[in-house]
Every structure is written in C-alpha cells, then in structure tokens.
Amino acid sequence: MAVLSTPRSAVQLASKGRPVREHLFRIALIASLGIAFVFLAALLSYVLVEGWPRIDSRLWENMPSVRNPDIAGAQSAITGTLWVISLTAVLTLPTGIAAAIYLEEYADKTRWWNRVIELNIQNLAAIPSIVYGILGLGIIARTFGLGFSVITASMTLGLLVLPIVIIASREAIRAVPPSIREGSLALGATQWQTISRQVLPASIPGIATGSILALSRAIGEAAPLLMLGAVSFIRFNPDGVFASYTVLPIQIFNWISQSREGFHVLASAAIVILLLILLLMNSVAIWLRNRYQKRW
Amino acid sequence: MTDIGTSIPSVTVRGPQAPGNTAALDPVFTVSDLSVFYGEYEAVRQVDLSIGNREITAMIGPSGCGKSTVLRCFNRMNDLIPGARAAGKILYHGEDLYGDHVDPIEVRRRIGMVFQKPNPFPKSIYDNIAYGPRVNGTKGKMDEVVEEALTQAALWDEVKDKLKQNALSLSGGQQQRLCIARAIAVKPEVILMDEPCSALDPIATTKIEDLMQQLARDYTIVIVTHNMQQAARVSNRTAFFTADVDDKGERHGRLVEFDETSRIFTNPTDQRTEDYITGRFG
Ligand SMILES: Nc1ncnc2c1ncn2[C@@H]1O[C@H](COP(=O)(O)OP(=O)(O)OP(=O)(O)O)[C@@H](O)[C@H]1O
Ligand SMILES: [Mg+2]
C-alpha cells in the first residue's frame, strides 16, 4: 500500500489545473501592457512622421503666425510653456510638500478638521480642470487683478496639480519606516530635525517622481488656460511673470483648427517639442531618484 | 524552558555583589505609583521601582505585561504615542521627569534607547554615529567621537575600513552594535534596551551581553528581555512584571517583584515569580 500511495500523491501534486490559469493570467497582463504600448507607439510615430518636415530651426526661432505656415514657428509658445511650468513648480512644490509634511507628521488624525482636509484633498484631485480655469479667471485674473499673465496661469495650474503633489508626497513620507523616526527622536533630535534630516531625504525619490508626474500633467493642460488669455497669437516671449503668454498645447490647438495642411504639419512638429520637454522632465525625475538611492 | 528550574542554583550572577549580599541602591530613577494609560486603557498599574546607578536592571515577564511601556516612560518615548499618558511619579536624580518645565528632547539626550529591531539610518556608518552629536550641536572633532563610540561598542575593528559604507550593509548583530554605538555617541547617562538581542543569533547575543557588562562601568542600563538566562547572566537587579485580569476582563500590567537578580532567581518571594522563572507559567 505504501508503495502504491507514493506515486499517486505525486500525481496529485502535479495536476490541479493551476499552471494553465497562471499562464492565462500572465498572458492577459502582457496583453494589457501590449495594448498600451501599441497605442503609444502609434501616436508617437504618427506625430513624428507627420511633423518631420517642420522639425527644424524655424520651429524654435520663429514666432507663431496664421498667415504663412512655412515661416511660422512656436518660439513664444515654447518659452511660454517653460515660464509657466517653472513658475508652477516654484509655487506648487514647496506648498505641496509642506502640506504633506503637516498632514503626515504633525496633524492629529483624531481631530475632525484634519480628516475634512484629507478627504477634500482627495476630492480636489478629481475636479475637471476647466473648473480651475473658471476659478483662475474669477479670482486670480479679476479679483487679484493679475490679468492674463504667466503668474495667473501658473497659480491656476498650481492649484490644479497641488492635490497630486500632496498625495504623492504623503505616500513617499509614509513609506519611511516609523523606526527611523523613533531612532532619531531617541537620540534627542527635535521633530523638525527628524523630519528634515531623516524623513525628507528618505522620501525625496518618491516626492520627486510624484511631483514631476504632476507637473507633466500641468504642462499638457490646455482647457483652463483657454479661459486665461492664452488663446491669442502672441508674437513675443514673456519677459517676466506678469507678461502675456501662450503655451504649446494652446498653440497646437490653434494650428490644428486652421484649414491649411501646412499648419497641421506645424502642429505635429510642436507636439514633438512638447513630448521632448516631457521626456526631459521625466529623465530628471529618474536621475534624482537614482542619485539619492545610490547615496544610501 | 522547563530545564531552567533545574539550572537555577547554578546561575551565575554578575556584578560586584555576591549572591544574597544586599548592596545599597544608589538610585538614578525612582518610580513611584506609576500607571500608564493608552487612551482609556490602563496598561500598567501602580509600579514602584528604583533603577540603580551604573547597574544593569532587567525587566522580565510574560508578553503584554507592560515592560516596554514602563521602559518607554524613562525617556518619554510614550509622549509620541497619541493618547498615551503617565500618572504617578518618575524621579530622575530627584527631579520629576514629567514635570512641566522638563523638555523631553533634553531627557532623550541623556537617556538613550536601543530598540528591539536594529534600526540604523539609511546613511553611512559614520553618519549614523555622528547624527546624534550633530543634532545636539556638539562641536569639535567628529572623527574622534565616532571612533570612541564605535570602540566602546566593540565594533571599531570590524568597520574601521568601511566607515563610508551604508550601515544597512552590516549584519544584524553589527547593526545592533551600531545602534548601541549611536546611542553612546551622545554620551547619555542611561541606556534603555528593549529586547536588544531578540533578532540576533547566539553569537551576536553573547557579544552584546559582553558589551553590556563593559558599558555598565560607565552607564546605567535598563534591559527588557524574554530570555531568562540573559537576565540572570547580565543583570544586577531584576523586576518581574505580570498582567492581572480585572473584573471587566481587562489586562493590567503590574510589578510583582523587584530585587537583586540573585535573589529573584534563587529565592523569589512571590509564587508567580517562581512559576515564571521555572517555566511553569508564561
Ligand atoms: N501604542 C499602544 N496603544 C495602545 N495600547 C498599547 C500600545 N502599546 C502597548 N499597548 C498595550 O499595552 C499593554 C502592554 O504592552 P507592552 O508593549 O508594554 O508589553 P510588553 O511587556 O513589552 O510585551 P512584549 O513582551 O510582548 O514586548 C499591552 O496590552 C498592549 O496591548
Ligand atoms: Mg515589549
């Protein structure tokens, strides 16, 4: 009996139909990834092929125009985008990270107002961006009197991405093990020393990644800026935060709505530029992450 | 566990006193009528205890009886837990540790702590040791401070060539000695250790125990341990805690017996102590 039962149990171990299911699951996962990848590749190759004839120095040396697609460029839109996104970063990152530190390290979660704040930050992240445009127009442009300027655009986009920055930073801060905080405090460090010398350095990779993803969203936004004066053809570069401006997504939108074919080519070329800026930002995120991880 | 009972008579007890010889206790901490609450829950009830200067005091007892809770009162680490509260008195050199004017940061600078799981910072070995002195604004030669602390923690020879290496690359036992060195580097008077060897193998444990013996010449040490032989081997005095169940079914930690280690292990007064150390309970 004992001799017979050994091979039987071996057979039972081998077949339960699980390998097939595992396999199907794997295939489904790879297929999902494949779909995302194929669409992205199609999109990229389309704009590259379409825009190729116009990806040359005219694009960044000339100003926008609707008269002649051959001499029109996107210089003011490129500089406008850089101005707006840099100022957005300057305004949003310190605020967002500070808010995340407060919520994670200081806020007493048993107090109702802290819970209300938390809940509303989650909700804010889900509000359509056009609503922020209305807010920016009503309060920042009109009430604050900042008009249709770079700073109005940056403040509006800043509000738009602030919840994302806060949520990403909180995740990163929460990922630092409590034992690190305890170890620091037990040595007589103050809470602020513990945060600034242990918690923040340990969470910088996560904060950087989240922040840059948030800014990547801001850089592609056209809807709120449509309401904030970015629509007109601007033929000069912004010379400060109070200057008029336009940005790449709006410029692209304007050209695509022209009927002449030459402008569509120009739009594709501008999309490539926008994608390059995005790629650059993401590389910075990866570089930051690797740099800080290597040090430890 | 059961063979501990038979080994009791042969337990060797450290320290200047011979077994049964009562040396006068020169108190660093005097705990009287200490109760600790987590919210409404009274985790520890009415503890009276003294911690002797430059002695090793062991706290033993079954899981959940409040050893860590009491230990964390000594450097006010419980302040960090929302809702935690201590009632009663802990005097540190005669001064009320929970007095209004007392700064917990200053308390923790003088009373260091080593945790159950080694928790080195994700920085270099050097920066781990230098962190405490730096946040405390120590001026002067940091290299010397680091070398001295590592030497005292019996780790210098093993790491002197790789001070710039990440502390997380050390072994568990080395990490724990690094944490001890880190605590020593701020020159505290007292070192609290909460089961410092429970994540370590026997050889690393022996090293840490030897280290404790050496440190006891300069420091006051309080150690929580589940290892009865360890308590017997290293400590001068032992506090035995247990948990009582009240009418409502809640468990409250209590100090049952506090005495010289030799007496606790050879001739305990309380039946519960004897049951515990002979392995009949817990
Ligand atoms: N942060 C906390 N919040 C609420 N209750 C707690 C907290 N920490 C400990 N307790 C409770 O206090 C009691 C004593 O816990 P403590 O950690 O001091 O026990 P212990 O003797 O150290 O146990 P162990 O030997 O398992 O470490 C337990 O009932 C525990 O559930
Ligand atoms: Mg404990």
Coordinates of C-alpha atoms and ligand atoms in Angstrom, one line a residue:
Chain A
M1 CA 0.0 0.0 0.0
A2 CA 2.7 2.4 1.0
V3 CA 4.5 1.8 -2.2
L4 CA 1.3 2.4 -4.3
S5 CA 0.3 5.6 -2.5
T6 CA 3.6 7.4 -3.1
P7 CA 3.2 7.7 -6.9
R8 CA -0.4 8.7 -6.5
S9 CA 0.3 11.6 -4.3
A10 CA 3.0 12.7 -6.7
V11 CA 0.4 12.8 -9.5
Q12 CA -2.0 14.8 -7.3
L13 CA 0.7 17.3 -6.7
A14 CA 1.4 17.8 -10.4
S15 CA -2.1 18.5 -11.8
K16 CA -4.6 20.9 -10.4
G17 CA -5.1 23.0 -13.5
R18 CA -3.4 25.9 -11.8
P19 CA -0.5 26.2 -14.2
V20 CA -3.0 26.9 -17.0
R21 CA -4.7 29.6 -15.1
E22 CA -1.3 31.2 -14.1
H23 CA -0.4 31.1 -17.7
L24 CA -3.6 32.8 -18.9
F25 CA -3.3 35.5 -16.2
R26 CA 0.2 36.2 -17.4
I27 CA -0.9 36.4 -21.0
A28 CA -3.7 38.8 -20.0
L29 CA -1.2 41.1 -18.2
I30 CA 1.2 41.1 -21.1
A31 CA -1.6 41.8 -23.5
S32 CA -2.8 44.8 -21.5
L33 CA 0.7 46.2 -21.5
G34 CA 0.9 45.5 -25.2
I35 CA -2.2 47.5 -25.9
A36 CA -1.0 50.5 -24.0
F37 CA 2.4 50.2 -25.7
V38 CA 1.0 49.8 -29.3
F39 CA -1.2 52.9 -28.9
L40 CA 1.6 55.0 -27.6
A41 CA 3.9 53.8 -30.3
A42 CA 1.3 54.5 -33.0
L43 CA 0.7 58.0 -31.6
L44 CA 4.4 58.8 -31.4
S45 CA 5.2 57.6 -34.9
Y46 CA 2.2 59.4 -36.3
V47 CA 3.3 62.8 -35.0
L48 CA 6.9 62.1 -35.8
V49 CA 6.1 61.2 -39.5
E50 CA 3.6 64.0 -39.8
G51 CA 5.7 66.7 -38.2
W52 CA 9.1 65.6 -39.6
P53 CA 9.3 68.1 -42.4
R54 CA 8.8 71.0 -39.9
I55 CA 11.1 69.9 -37.1
D56 CA 13.9 72.3 -37.8
S57 CA 15.2 75.6 -36.5
R58 CA 12.3 77.6 -37.9
L59 CA 10.1 75.9 -35.2
W60 CA 12.0 77.4 -32.3
E61 CA 13.4 80.5 -34.0
N62 CA 10.2 82.0 -35.5
M63 CA 7.1 83.3 -33.9
P64 CA 3.6 81.9 -34.4
S65 CA 1.6 83.2 -37.4
V66 CA -1.6 82.2 -39.2
R67 CA -0.6 83.6 -42.5
N68 CA 2.2 81.6 -43.8
P69 CA 2.8 78.0 -42.4
D70 CA 6.3 78.0 -44.0
I71 CA 7.7 80.7 -41.8
A72 CA 5.6 80.2 -38.7
G73 CA 7.3 78.9 -35.6
A74 CA 6.4 78.2 -32.0
Q75 CA 9.1 80.2 -30.1
S76 CA 6.8 82.2 -27.9
A77 CA 4.8 79.1 -27.1
I78 CA 7.9 77.2 -26.1
T79 CA 9.3 79.9 -23.9
G80 CA 5.7 80.5 -22.5
T81 CA 5.5 76.8 -21.6
L82 CA 8.9 76.9 -19.9
W83 CA 8.0 80.1 -18.0
V84 CA 4.6 78.8 -16.9
I85 CA 5.8 75.4 -15.8
S86 CA 8.8 76.7 -14.0
L87 CA 6.8 79.1 -12.0
T88 CA 4.2 76.4 -11.4
A89 CA 6.9 74.3 -9.9
V90 CA 8.2 77.1 -7.8
L91 CA 4.8 77.9 -6.4
T92 CA 3.5 74.3 -6.0
L93 CA 6.3 72.1 -4.8
P94 CA 7.2 73.9 -1.6
T95 CA 3.5 74.3 -0.7
G96 CA 2.6 70.8 -1.6
I97 CA 5.5 69.2 0.2
A98 CA 4.9 71.4 3.3
A99 CA 1.2 70.4 3.3
A100 CA 2.2 66.7 3.0
I101 CA 4.6 67.1 5.9
Y102 CA 1.9 68.7 8.1
L103 CA -0.6 66.0 7.3
E104 CA 1.7 63.1 7.8
E105 CA 3.9 64.3 10.7
Y106 CA 2.0 66.9 12.7
A107 CA -1.7 66.6 12.1
D108 CA -3.6 64.9 14.8
K109 CA -5.8 62.5 12.9
T110 CA -8.3 62.2 15.6
R111 CA -9.4 65.8 15.0
W112 CA -12.3 66.3 12.6
W113 CA -10.8 69.2 10.7
N114 CA -7.7 67.2 9.7
R115 CA -10.0 64.5 8.4
V116 CA -12.0 67.0 6.5
I117 CA -8.9 68.4 4.9
E118 CA -7.7 64.9 4.0
L119 CA -11.0 64.0 2.4
N120 CA -11.2 67.2 0.4
I121 CA -7.7 66.9 -1.0
Q122 CA -8.7 63.6 -2.5
N123 CA -11.8 65.2 -3.9
L124 CA -9.9 68.2 -5.4
A125 CA -7.8 65.8 -7.4
A126 CA -10.9 64.7 -9.2
I127 CA -12.3 68.1 -10.3
P128 CA -12.3 68.8 -14.0
S129 CA -9.5 71.2 -15.0
I130 CA -11.9 73.6 -16.7
V131 CA -13.3 74.4 -13.3
Y132 CA -9.9 75.6 -12.2
G133 CA -9.9 77.8 -15.3
I134 CA -13.1 79.5 -14.1
L135 CA -11.7 79.9 -10.6
G136 CA -8.5 81.3 -12.0
L137 CA -10.4 83.8 -14.2
G138 CA -12.7 84.9 -11.4
I139 CA -10.3 85.1 -8.5
I140 CA -6.8 85.3 -9.7
A141 CA -7.2 87.2 -13.0
R142 CA -10.0 89.5 -11.9
T143 CA -10.2 89.8 -8.1
F144 CA -6.4 89.7 -7.6
G145 CA -6.1 91.8 -10.7
L146 CA -3.2 89.7 -12.1
G147 CA -4.9 89.7 -15.5
F148 CA -4.0 87.3 -18.3
S149 CA -0.4 86.7 -17.3
V150 CA 2.1 84.0 -16.7
I151 CA 1.5 84.2 -13.0
T152 CA -2.2 83.8 -13.4
A153 CA -1.6 80.7 -15.5
S154 CA 0.9 79.3 -13.0
M155 CA -1.2 79.9 -10.0
T156 CA -4.2 78.2 -11.7
L157 CA -2.2 75.2 -12.9
G158 CA -0.6 75.1 -9.4
L159 CA -4.0 74.7 -7.8
L160 CA -4.8 72.1 -10.3
V161 CA -1.8 69.9 -9.5
L162 CA -1.4 70.7 -5.9
P163 CA -3.6 67.8 -4.7
I164 CA -1.5 65.4 -6.8
V165 CA 1.7 66.8 -5.3
I166 CA 0.3 66.5 -1.8
I167 CA -0.9 62.9 -2.3
A168 CA 2.3 61.7 -3.9
S169 CA 4.4 63.4 -1.2
R170 CA 2.3 61.9 1.6
E171 CA 2.8 58.4 0.1
A172 CA 6.5 58.9 0.0
I173 CA 6.7 60.3 3.5
R174 CA 4.5 57.5 4.9
A175 CA 6.8 54.9 3.2
V176 CA 9.6 55.9 5.6
P177 CA 9.5 53.4 8.4
P178 CA 8.5 54.7 11.9
S179 CA 11.5 53.0 13.4
I180 CA 13.7 55.7 11.6
R181 CA 11.7 58.5 13.3
E182 CA 11.9 56.7 16.7
G183 CA 15.6 56.1 16.3
S184 CA 16.2 59.8 15.6
L185 CA 13.9 61.1 18.4
A186 CA 15.5 58.7 20.9
L187 CA 18.9 60.4 20.2
G188 CA 17.5 63.8 21.3
A189 CA 16.7 65.1 17.9
T190 CA 13.7 67.5 17.7
Q191 CA 10.8 66.7 15.5
W192 CA 11.9 69.2 12.9
Q193 CA 15.4 67.7 12.8
T194 CA 14.0 64.3 12.4
I195 CA 11.8 65.4 9.5
S196 CA 14.5 67.5 7.7
R197 CA 17.4 65.1 8.2
Q198 CA 15.8 61.7 8.1
V199 CA 12.3 61.7 6.8
L200 CA 12.6 64.1 3.9
P201 CA 15.9 62.8 2.5
A202 CA 14.5 59.3 2.6
S203 CA 11.4 60.3 0.8
I204 CA 12.9 62.6 -1.8
P205 CA 12.9 59.9 -4.6
G206 CA 9.2 59.4 -4.2
I207 CA 8.4 63.1 -3.8
A208 CA 10.4 63.9 -6.9
T209 CA 8.8 61.3 -9.0
G210 CA 5.3 62.3 -7.9
S211 CA 5.9 66.0 -8.3
I212 CA 7.3 65.6 -11.8
L213 CA 4.3 63.5 -12.9
A214 CA 2.1 66.2 -11.5
L215 CA 4.0 68.9 -13.5
S216 CA 3.8 66.7 -16.5
R217 CA 0.1 66.9 -16.2
A218 CA 0.2 70.6 -15.9
I219 CA 2.4 71.0 -19.0
G220 CA -0.2 69.3 -21.2
E221 CA -3.2 71.2 -19.9
A222 CA -5.0 73.5 -22.4
A223 CA -8.5 73.7 -21.0
P224 CA -8.0 76.1 -18.0
L225 CA -5.6 78.3 -20.0
L226 CA -8.2 78.8 -22.7
M227 CA -10.1 80.9 -20.3
L228 CA -7.0 82.7 -19.1
G229 CA -5.9 84.6 -22.1
A230 CA -3.5 82.1 -23.7
V231 CA -5.6 81.9 -26.9
S232 CA -4.4 84.8 -28.9
F233 CA -1.4 84.6 -31.2
I234 CA 1.4 86.0 -29.1
R235 CA 4.4 87.2 -31.2
F236 CA 6.8 87.9 -28.3
N237 CA 8.4 85.9 -25.5
P238 CA 7.3 86.5 -21.9
D239 CA 9.7 88.9 -20.2
G240 CA 8.5 88.3 -16.7
V241 CA 5.8 86.7 -14.6
F242 CA 3.3 89.5 -15.4
A243 CA 3.7 89.2 -19.2
S244 CA 1.2 87.9 -21.6
Y245 CA 1.9 84.4 -22.8
T246 CA 0.8 81.4 -24.8
V247 CA 1.7 77.8 -24.3
L248 CA 2.4 74.8 -26.5
P249 CA -0.9 72.9 -26.1
I250 CA -2.9 76.1 -27.0
Q251 CA -0.7 76.8 -29.9
I252 CA -1.1 73.3 -31.1
F253 CA -4.9 73.6 -30.7
N254 CA -4.9 76.8 -32.7
W255 CA -3.0 75.4 -35.6
I256 CA -5.0 72.3 -35.8
S257 CA -8.2 74.3 -36.1
Q258 CA -6.7 76.1 -39.2
S259 CA -7.8 74.7 -42.5
R260 CA -4.5 74.7 -44.4
E261 CA -2.5 71.5 -44.4
G262 CA 0.8 73.2 -43.6
F263 CA -0.5 74.3 -40.2
H264 CA -1.3 70.6 -39.3
V265 CA 2.2 69.7 -40.0
L266 CA 3.4 72.5 -37.8
A267 CA 1.0 71.3 -35.0
S268 CA 2.6 67.8 -35.2
A269 CA 6.0 69.3 -35.0
A270 CA 5.0 71.3 -31.9
I271 CA 3.7 68.1 -30.3
V272 CA 7.1 66.5 -30.8
I273 CA 8.6 69.5 -29.0
L274 CA 6.1 69.2 -26.1
L275 CA 6.9 65.5 -25.8
L276 CA 10.6 66.2 -25.7
I277 CA 10.1 68.6 -22.8
L278 CA 8.1 66.0 -21.0
L279 CA 10.8 63.4 -21.7
L280 CA 13.4 65.7 -20.3
M281 CA 11.3 66.3 -17.1
N282 CA 10.9 62.5 -16.6
S283 CA 14.6 62.0 -17.1
V284 CA 15.2 64.5 -14.3
A285 CA 12.9 62.5 -12.1
I286 CA 14.7 59.3 -12.8
W287 CA 18.1 60.9 -12.3
L288 CA 17.0 62.4 -9.0
R289 CA 15.7 59.0 -7.8
N290 CA 18.8 57.1 -8.8
R291 CA 21.1 59.8 -7.3
Y292 CA 19.5 59.7 -3.9
Q293 CA 19.2 55.9 -3.9
K294 CA 22.8 55.4 -4.7
R295 CA 23.9 57.5 -1.8
W296 CA 22.4 55.1 0.7
Chain B
M1 CA 12.0 26.4 29.2
T2 CA 11.5 23.6 31.8
D3 CA 15.2 23.0 32.4
I4 CA 15.6 26.5 33.8
G5 CA 14.1 25.2 37.0
T6 CA 17.0 22.8 37.5
S7 CA 19.6 25.3 36.4
I8 CA 18.6 28.0 39.0
P9 CA 21.1 27.0 41.6
S10 CA 24.0 27.2 39.2
V11 CA 23.0 30.6 37.8
T12 CA 26.0 32.9 37.8
V13 CA 25.2 36.4 38.7
R14 CA 27.3 39.4 37.6
G15 CA 28.2 42.5 39.4
P16 CA 30.1 43.5 42.4
Q17 CA 27.8 41.8 44.9
A18 CA 27.9 38.2 45.8
P19 CA 24.5 36.5 45.6
G20 CA 22.4 37.3 48.6
N21 CA 24.5 40.2 49.6
T22 CA 22.4 43.3 49.6
A23 CA 24.3 46.3 48.2
A24 CA 22.8 49.7 48.7
L25 CA 21.0 51.0 45.7
D26 CA 22.1 54.4 44.5
P27 CA 19.0 55.4 42.5
V28 CA 19.1 57.2 39.1
F29 CA 15.3 56.7 38.7
T30 CA 12.8 56.4 41.4
V31 CA 9.4 55.3 40.1
S32 CA 6.5 55.6 42.5
D33 CA 2.9 54.7 41.9
L34 CA 3.4 54.8 38.1
S35 CA 0.3 54.0 36.0
V36 CA 0.4 54.3 32.2
F37 CA -2.7 54.7 30.0
Y38 CA -3.2 54.3 26.3
G39 CA -6.4 56.3 25.9
E40 CA -8.8 54.9 28.5
Y41 CA -6.9 51.6 28.8
E42 CA -4.6 51.4 31.8
A43 CA -1.8 49.3 30.5
V44 CA 0.4 49.4 33.6
R45 CA -0.8 49.9 37.2
Q46 CA 0.9 51.3 40.2
V47 CA 4.5 50.4 39.7
D48 CA 7.2 51.2 42.3
L49 CA 10.7 50.7 41.2
S50 CA 14.2 52.1 41.5
I51 CA 17.0 51.9 39.0
G52 CA 20.5 51.8 40.4
N53 CA 23.3 53.9 39.2
R54 CA 25.7 52.0 36.9
E55 CA 23.8 48.8 37.4
I56 CA 22.1 46.7 34.9
T57 CA 18.4 46.3 35.7
A58 CA 16.5 43.6 33.9
M59 CA 12.7 43.7 33.3
I60 CA 11.2 40.3 32.7
G61 CA 7.7 39.0 32.4
P62 CA 5.1 37.5 30.0
S63 CA 4.2 39.2 26.8
G64 CA 1.9 42.2 27.1
C65 CA 2.6 42.9 30.8
G66 CA 3.9 46.4 30.1
K67 CA 7.7 46.1 30.2
S68 CA 8.2 48.1 27.0
T69 CA 5.5 50.6 28.3
V70 CA 7.4 51.2 31.5
L71 CA 10.8 51.3 29.7
R72 CA 9.5 53.9 27.3
C73 CA 8.4 56.1 30.2
F74 CA 12.0 56.5 31.2
N75 CA 12.9 58.6 28.2
R76 CA 9.4 59.9 27.5
M77 CA 9.1 58.0 24.2
N78 CA 5.5 57.3 25.1
D79 CA 4.8 61.0 24.6
L80 CA 5.0 60.3 20.9
I81 CA 2.0 57.9 21.0
P82 CA -1.2 59.9 20.7
G83 CA -3.4 59.3 23.8
A84 CA -0.6 57.8 25.9
R85 CA -0.3 59.3 29.4
A86 CA 1.6 58.5 32.6
A87 CA 0.3 59.1 36.1
G88 CA 2.4 58.8 39.2
K89 CA 6.0 59.9 39.6
I90 CA 9.3 59.1 38.0
L91 CA 12.1 61.0 39.6
Y92 CA 15.4 61.3 37.7
H93 CA 18.1 62.2 40.2
G94 CA 15.3 63.5 42.3
E95 CA 13.7 65.7 39.6
D96 CA 10.2 64.9 38.2
L97 CA 10.7 63.5 34.7
Y98 CA 7.2 64.5 33.8
G99 CA 7.4 68.0 35.4
D100 CA 6.0 70.9 33.4
H101 CA 9.4 72.5 32.8
V102 CA 11.0 69.3 31.6
D103 CA 11.9 69.2 27.9
P104 CA 11.5 65.7 26.5
I105 CA 14.2 66.3 23.9
E106 CA 16.7 67.0 26.7
V107 CA 15.5 63.9 28.5
R108 CA 16.2 61.7 25.5
R109 CA 19.6 63.2 25.0
R110 CA 20.6 62.0 28.5
I111 CA 18.6 58.7 28.4
G112 CA 19.4 56.8 25.2
M113 CA 17.5 53.9 23.8
V114 CA 18.2 50.8 21.7
F115 CA 15.3 49.1 20.1
Q116 CA 14.3 45.5 19.5
K117 CA 14.9 45.6 15.8
P118 CA 18.1 47.2 14.8
N119 CA 17.1 50.5 13.1
P120 CA 20.2 52.1 11.6
F121 CA 19.5 55.2 9.5
P122 CA 19.9 54.6 5.7
K123 CA 23.2 56.5 5.8
S124 CA 26.8 55.7 6.1
I125 CA 28.2 54.1 9.3
Y126 CA 30.0 57.3 10.1
D127 CA 26.9 59.4 9.6
N128 CA 24.9 57.1 11.8
I129 CA 27.2 57.7 14.7
A130 CA 27.7 61.4 14.0
Y131 CA 23.9 62.0 13.7
G132 CA 23.3 62.3 17.5
P133 CA 26.2 64.6 18.3
R134 CA 25.3 66.7 15.2
V135 CA 21.7 67.3 16.1
N136 CA 22.7 68.1 19.6
G137 CA 25.1 70.7 18.3
T138 CA 28.3 69.1 19.5
K139 CA 31.3 70.9 18.2
G140 CA 34.7 69.6 17.9
K141 CA 36.4 66.6 16.3
M142 CA 33.6 64.4 15.0
D143 CA 36.1 61.7 13.8
E144 CA 37.2 61.2 17.4
V145 CA 33.6 61.0 18.7
V146 CA 32.8 58.4 16.0
E147 CA 35.9 56.3 16.8
E148 CA 35.4 56.4 20.5
A149 CA 31.7 55.4 20.3
L150 CA 32.5 52.5 17.9
T151 CA 35.3 51.3 20.1
Q152 CA 33.2 51.3 23.1
A153 CA 30.5 49.3 21.3
A154 CA 33.2 46.8 20.2
L155 CA 32.6 47.5 16.6
W156 CA 35.5 49.6 15.6
D157 CA 37.8 46.9 14.4
E158 CA 35.1 45.4 12.2
V159 CA 34.1 48.7 10.5
K160 CA 37.1 51.0 10.6
D161 CA 37.9 50.4 7.0
K162 CA 34.4 51.0 5.7
L163 CA 33.0 53.9 7.6
K164 CA 31.6 55.4 4.4
Q165 CA 29.7 52.3 3.6
N166 CA 25.9 52.2 4.1
A167 CA 25.0 50.9 7.6
L168 CA 22.3 48.7 6.1
S169 CA 25.1 46.5 4.6
L170 CA 26.1 45.4 8.1
S171 CA 24.9 42.1 9.6
G172 CA 22.1 42.1 12.1
G173 CA 24.4 41.8 15.1
Q174 CA 26.7 44.5 13.7
Q175 CA 23.7 46.8 13.1
Q176 CA 22.6 46.4 16.7
R177 CA 26.0 47.2 18.0
L178 CA 26.0 50.2 15.6
C179 CA 22.7 51.3 17.3
I180 CA 24.3 50.9 20.7
A181 CA 27.3 53.0 19.5
R182 CA 24.9 55.6 18.1
A183 CA 23.3 55.8 21.5
I184 CA 26.6 56.1 23.3
A185 CA 27.9 58.8 20.9
V186 CA 25.6 61.4 22.5
K187 CA 27.2 60.5 25.9
P188 CA 24.0 59.6 27.7
E189 CA 23.9 58.6 31.3
V190 CA 21.3 55.8 30.9
I191 CA 20.8 53.4 28.1
L192 CA 17.4 51.7 27.7
M193 CA 17.3 48.5 25.8
D194 CA 14.1 46.8 24.7
E195 CA 14.9 43.2 23.8
P196 CA 18.1 44.2 22.0
C197 CA 19.0 40.6 21.2
S198 CA 15.7 39.1 20.2
A199 CA 16.6 39.4 16.5
L200 CA 20.1 38.1 16.8
D201 CA 21.8 34.7 16.8
P202 CA 23.5 33.3 19.9
I203 CA 27.0 34.5 19.0
A204 CA 25.8 38.1 18.3
T205 CA 23.8 37.9 21.5
T206 CA 26.9 36.9 23.5
K207 CA 28.8 39.9 22.0
I208 CA 26.0 42.3 23.0
E209 CA 25.9 40.8 26.5
D210 CA 29.7 41.2 26.9
L211 CA 29.3 44.7 25.7
M212 CA 26.6 45.5 28.2
Q213 CA 28.8 44.2 31.0
Q214 CA 31.5 46.6 29.9
L215 CA 29.2 49.5 29.4
A216 CA 27.8 49.1 32.9
R217 CA 31.0 50.5 34.3
D218 CA 30.1 53.9 32.8
Y219 CA 26.4 53.7 32.1
T220 CA 23.2 52.8 33.8
I221 CA 21.4 50.2 31.8
V222 CA 17.8 49.0 31.8
I223 CA 17.1 46.0 29.7
V224 CA 13.9 44.3 28.8
T225 CA 14.3 40.6 27.9
H226 CA 12.4 37.5 27.4
N227 CA 15.5 35.4 27.8
M228 CA 15.7 34.4 31.5
Q229 CA 19.3 33.2 31.3
Q230 CA 20.2 36.6 29.8
A231 CA 18.6 38.4 32.7
A232 CA 20.4 36.1 35.1
R233 CA 23.7 36.5 33.3
V234 CA 23.9 40.2 32.9
S235 CA 21.7 42.0 35.4
N236 CA 22.3 43.2 39.0
R237 CA 18.6 43.6 39.7
T238 CA 15.5 42.1 38.2
A239 CA 12.0 43.4 38.0
F240 CA 9.3 40.8 37.3
F241 CA 6.1 42.0 35.8
T242 CA 2.9 40.2 35.1
A243 CA -0.6 41.0 33.9
D244 CA -3.6 40.8 36.2
V245 CA -7.1 40.4 34.7
D246 CA -9.7 42.7 36.4
D247 CA -13.5 42.2 36.7
K248 CA -14.1 43.6 33.3
G249 CA -11.7 41.2 31.7
E250 CA -9.0 43.9 31.0
R251 CA -5.4 43.0 31.5
H252 CA -3.3 45.4 33.5
G253 CA 0.4 45.1 33.9
R254 CA 1.8 45.0 37.4
L255 CA 5.2 44.8 39.0
V256 CA 5.2 41.6 41.1
E257 CA 8.7 41.6 42.5
F258 CA 11.8 43.7 42.3
D259 CA 15.0 42.5 43.9
E260 CA 18.6 41.6 43.3
T261 CA 18.8 39.2 40.4
S262 CA 20.4 36.5 42.5
R263 CA 17.5 36.5 44.9
I264 CA 14.9 36.6 42.2
F265 CA 16.4 33.6 40.5
T266 CA 17.3 31.6 43.6
N267 CA 14.8 32.6 46.3
P268 CA 11.9 34.6 45.0
T269 CA 9.3 35.7 47.5
D270 CA 6.3 35.6 45.2
Q271 CA 4.9 32.3 43.9
R272 CA 4.2 33.9 40.5
T273 CA 7.8 34.8 40.1
E274 CA 8.9 31.3 40.9
D275 CA 6.4 29.8 38.5
Y276 CA 7.5 32.1 35.7
I277 CA 11.3 31.6 36.0
T278 CA 10.9 27.9 36.4
G279 CA 8.8 27.8 33.2
R280 CA 5.5 26.8 34.8
F281 CA 3.9 30.0 33.5
G282 CA 4.1 32.3 30.5
Ligands
LIG1 N1 0.7 52.1 21.3 C1 -0.2 51.5 22.0 N2 -1.5 51.8 22.0 C2 -2.4 51.1 22.7 N3 -2.1 50.0 23.5 C3 -0.8 49.7 23.6 C4 0.2 50.4 22.9 N4 1.4 49.8 23.1 C5 1.2 48.8 24.0 N5 -0.2 48.7 24.3 C6 -0.8 47.8 25.2 O1 -0.2 47.9 26.5 C7 0.0 46.6 27.1 C8 1.5 46.5 27.4 O2 2.2 46.5 26.2 P1 3.8 46.4 26.2 O3 4.2 46.6 24.8 O4 4.3 47.4 27.2 O5 4.1 44.9 26.7 P2 5.4 44.1 26.8 O6 5.5 43.7 28.2 O7 6.5 45.0 26.3 O8 5.2 42.9 25.9 P3 6.2 42.1 24.9 O9 7.0 41.3 25.8 O10 5.3 41.3 24.0 O11 7.0 43.1 24.2 C9 -0.5 45.6 26.1 O12 -1.8 45.2 26.5 C10 -0.6 46.4 24.8 O13 -1.6 45.9 24.0
MG2 MG 7.8 44.9 24.5

